[in-house]
Amino acid sequence: MSAKKPSRHEITVIPGDGIGPEVMNAVRSVLQAAEVAIDWDEQLAGAEVFKKGVGSGVLPETIASIRRTKCALKGPLETPVGFGEKSANVTLRKFFETYGNIRPVRELPGIRTPYSGRGIDFIVVRENVEDLYAGIEYLQTPGVAQALKLVTRKGSEKICRLAFEIARAEGRKKVTCATKANILKFTEGLFKRVFEEVSKDYPEIVAEHQIVDNCAHQMVMRPEQFDVLVMTNMNGDILSDLASALIGGLGFAPSANLGDGASIFEAVHGSAPQIAGKDMANPTALLHSSVLMLRHLGEMKAADSVENALLVTLEEGKILTPDMAGGGREPSGTKAFAKEVIKNLGSAPKAYPKREYKKVIMPKVSHDAVMVVAKETRPMGVDIFVATAIDPAVLGPSVEQMIADLPVRLTQISNRGAKVYPNDLGVEADPVDCARLRFKVAHHGDTLSDKDIAQILLRVGAQAPWVHVEKLYKYDGVAGFTKDQGED
Ligand code: NAD
């Protein structure tokens, strides 16, 4: 009987810009020495592609390759500074809906930080496609900018389930959800509610919530309390960078961008153009990212072997790149560091707690567009944002007169979220040239028709140009909009 041929993995490799090719070569040499069966499909993205005039920074061939291999190891990509050009990284993330950004934060042997010895070992799981980073922004007037914070039931469920699945795969005991649900009741509030709901399916794991600003404080004061953290996109972006500083900085931070279709593994750092081509770059973060990739592929033994060799190299500290050397130690180059890691394949660190890893099971969340259905959906008002600097004490009565024959009433005018008409509370606002006019049906329980909204727009628009319209809905009798400061 012939022996079963070991399965090979085809992986898209994007060397990237600046130090990218150097750290990628180092990583590929280690994986080759570790005898991981990989066929690399090398593809382009980043600066060179922008120079070819491709605005997304990613070639169609690169997209096609990732679609086929479902897995990419990527070097840093330069984002051109200027108007209109997109980040190639964001293009890739959005293209493959890699919704889960995973950033392990674990103290490294031999890397001295103010936190050394405290046993920091947690994972930040960040939602990667929604929130303010959906990139939906408008100038309401030349001086008033607005961004839409988009949080969905589907996106929240996917990332919260992924956080618990990662906790399960790594035998971790606790998942902390950090939100700003106390202020952003609909967006961050939805995320928190979904987290609480999902947590019931993982009874063996403790689920806790922290307000995100307190979480930032806790991360600096007592980071060892965390096990797995899950957050919306922007909170996760900021706190995961803070977290990497605790273990030595961005140069040591690996990351995975996981999706249902494809996953992309990369170091957190950028292309470091100042040291590019000088054999000075530290390949630790990309090598660690490749370890995450191996575990994702189910290559648990190879992942442990490469990780151990890296940890031994750092622990011994004989061959270190310039950013790690110091304290009288002679710095070595990227190539020498990779050679040392290869030499250490088969060894294990002396004093480093071992963790048993299982392959993460990617959660199955419905792909239906409609995730939540209301029995009754009733439009009962409309918010009309107008570009105007007219005093609300003048604008209010004038608008009331304009709509006197329509089945609506102007309930208030607000400016920067504070109610300024009627100003019964005496709010001392510092107004800007964009105001929100809130109209509600005149009789409780009535429905506001599109025809009436069109009438309001025409009439109000004659006095002050409207820039944004938002319908006010009640879903099963519950308001789908927030109140302003000072609104009853
Ligand atoms: P950077 O991470 O490239 O550099 C910040 C500092 O860290 C520099 O001093 C650099 O020399 C050092 N550094 C980074 N990685 C290192 C490594 N592996 N070894 C040794 N030192 C290292 O950040 P930046 O200067 O803000 O960005 C440079 C370029 O990289 C920009 O075009 C930016 O858009 C891009 N970038 C890309 C990614 C990505 O592809 N994921 C991430 C961040 C920045």
XYZ file of N, CA, C and O and ligand atoms in Angstrom, residues 19 23 74-80 89 93 250-251 266-275 280-283 321 323, ligand 1:
160
model
N 9.945 47.343 3.669
C 10.612 46.167 4.252
C 9.859 44.870 3.954
O 10.326 43.788 4.321
N 11.091 40.930 5.038
C 10.502 40.125 6.116
C 9.767 38.916 5.535
O 9.764 37.840 6.128
N 0.487 38.431 3.706
C 0.671 39.728 3.064
C 1.697 40.578 3.800
O 1.674 40.655 5.028
N 2.591 41.219 3.028
C 3.517 42.194 3.608
C 2.819 43.542 3.696
O 1.704 43.702 3.183
N 3.468 44.537 4.331
C 2.835 45.852 4.456
C 2.686 46.538 3.102
O 3.556 46.411 2.239
N 1.606 47.263 2.941
C 1.352 47.986 1.691
C 1.308 49.475 1.972
O 0.631 49.903 2.903
N 2.060 50.226 1.170
C 2.057 51.684 1.334
C 0.717 52.253 0.897
O 0.198 51.878 -0.146
N 0.207 53.179 1.697
C -0.999 53.886 1.277
C -0.547 55.245 0.772
O 0.022 56.012 1.528
N -0.755 55.524 -0.532
C -0.293 56.815 -1.037
C -1.024 57.952 -0.333
O -2.226 57.849 -0.069
N -5.023 47.940 1.557
C -5.393 47.051 2.671
C -6.898 47.023 2.874
O -7.499 45.975 3.058
N -9.637 43.942 2.531
C -10.524 43.602 3.647
C -11.980 43.608 3.218
O -12.751 42.721 3.527
N 4.309 47.873 17.978
C 3.691 47.376 16.747
C 4.592 46.386 15.998
O 4.105 45.495 15.322
N 5.886 46.541 16.124
C 6.831 45.665 15.417
C 6.696 44.202 15.819
O 7.199 43.318 15.128
N -1.237 39.096 8.263
C -0.240 40.152 8.054
C 0.264 40.686 9.387
O -0.409 40.576 10.415
N 1.468 41.294 9.339
C 1.982 41.988 10.517
C 1.201 43.291 10.655
O 0.675 43.805 9.666
N 1.151 43.826 11.868
C 0.405 45.068 12.061
C 1.205 46.279 11.559
O 0.638 47.260 11.096
N 2.532 46.168 11.603
C 3.350 47.329 11.240
C 3.267 47.656 9.741
O 2.784 46.859 8.943
N 3.787 48.847 9.391
C 3.772 49.301 8.008
C 5.060 48.966 7.275
O 5.833 48.093 7.712
N 5.325 49.692 6.188
C 6.423 49.342 5.286
C 7.778 49.919 5.714
O 8.781 49.651 5.062
N 7.796 50.685 6.801
C 9.034 51.227 7.389
C 10.043 51.653 6.316
O 11.152 51.103 6.256
N 9.688 52.619 5.468
C 10.568 52.940 4.330
C 11.987 53.374 4.741
O 12.937 53.153 3.980
N 12.118 53.923 5.962
C 13.454 54.404 6.389
C 14.486 53.290 6.459
O 15.681 53.523 6.263
N 14.028 52.077 6.778
C 15.003 50.986 6.944
C 14.896 49.940 5.832
O 15.568 48.907 5.874
N 17.629 45.350 8.030
C 17.476 45.757 9.427
C 16.104 45.391 10.002
O 15.887 45.457 11.213
N 15.169 45.018 9.136
C 13.776 44.833 9.591
C 13.632 43.601 10.474
O 14.284 42.581 10.260
N 12.765 43.723 11.440
C 12.466 42.630 12.365
C 11.310 41.795 11.784
O 10.208 42.308 11.633
N 11.542 40.527 11.485
C 10.463 39.729 10.867
C 9.539 39.052 11.885
O 8.680 38.252 11.500
N 17.566 41.669 15.639
C 17.624 42.812 14.717
C 17.820 44.095 15.547
O 17.564 44.090 16.765
N 16.271 46.809 16.204
C 15.212 47.333 17.077
C 15.103 46.540 18.373
O 14.595 47.040 19.373
P 5.556 51.793 10.127
O 4.973 50.670 10.923
O 6.039 51.446 8.765
O 6.796 52.409 10.941
C 6.690 52.938 12.252
C 8.063 52.795 12.966
O 8.293 51.427 13.310
C 9.247 53.211 12.101
O 10.237 53.758 12.938
C 9.738 51.882 11.533
O 11.100 51.907 11.168
C 9.462 50.929 12.694
N 9.176 49.563 12.236
C 7.986 49.114 11.692
N 8.077 47.829 11.404
C 9.314 47.423 11.748
C 9.988 46.182 11.678
N 9.409 45.086 11.210
N 11.270 46.138 12.111
C 11.872 47.216 12.615
N 11.281 48.424 12.716
C 10.018 48.524 12.286
O 4.466 52.959 10.094
P 4.394 54.284 9.203
O 5.763 54.878 9.096
O 3.301 55.068 9.790
O 3.897 53.797 7.782
C 4.743 53.598 6.642
C 3.898 53.110 5.468
O 3.303 51.847 5.786
C 2.754 54.057 5.095
O 2.638 54.119 3.696
C 1.526 53.370 5.680
O 0.359 53.687 4.978
C 1.894 51.910 5.536
N 1.224 51.009 6.495
C 0.786 49.822 6.029
C 0.207 48.909 6.893
C -0.263 47.591 6.346
O -0.009 47.274 5.218
N -0.984 46.789 7.120
C 0.090 49.201 8.246
C 0.574 50.426 8.714
C 1.148 51.327 7.822
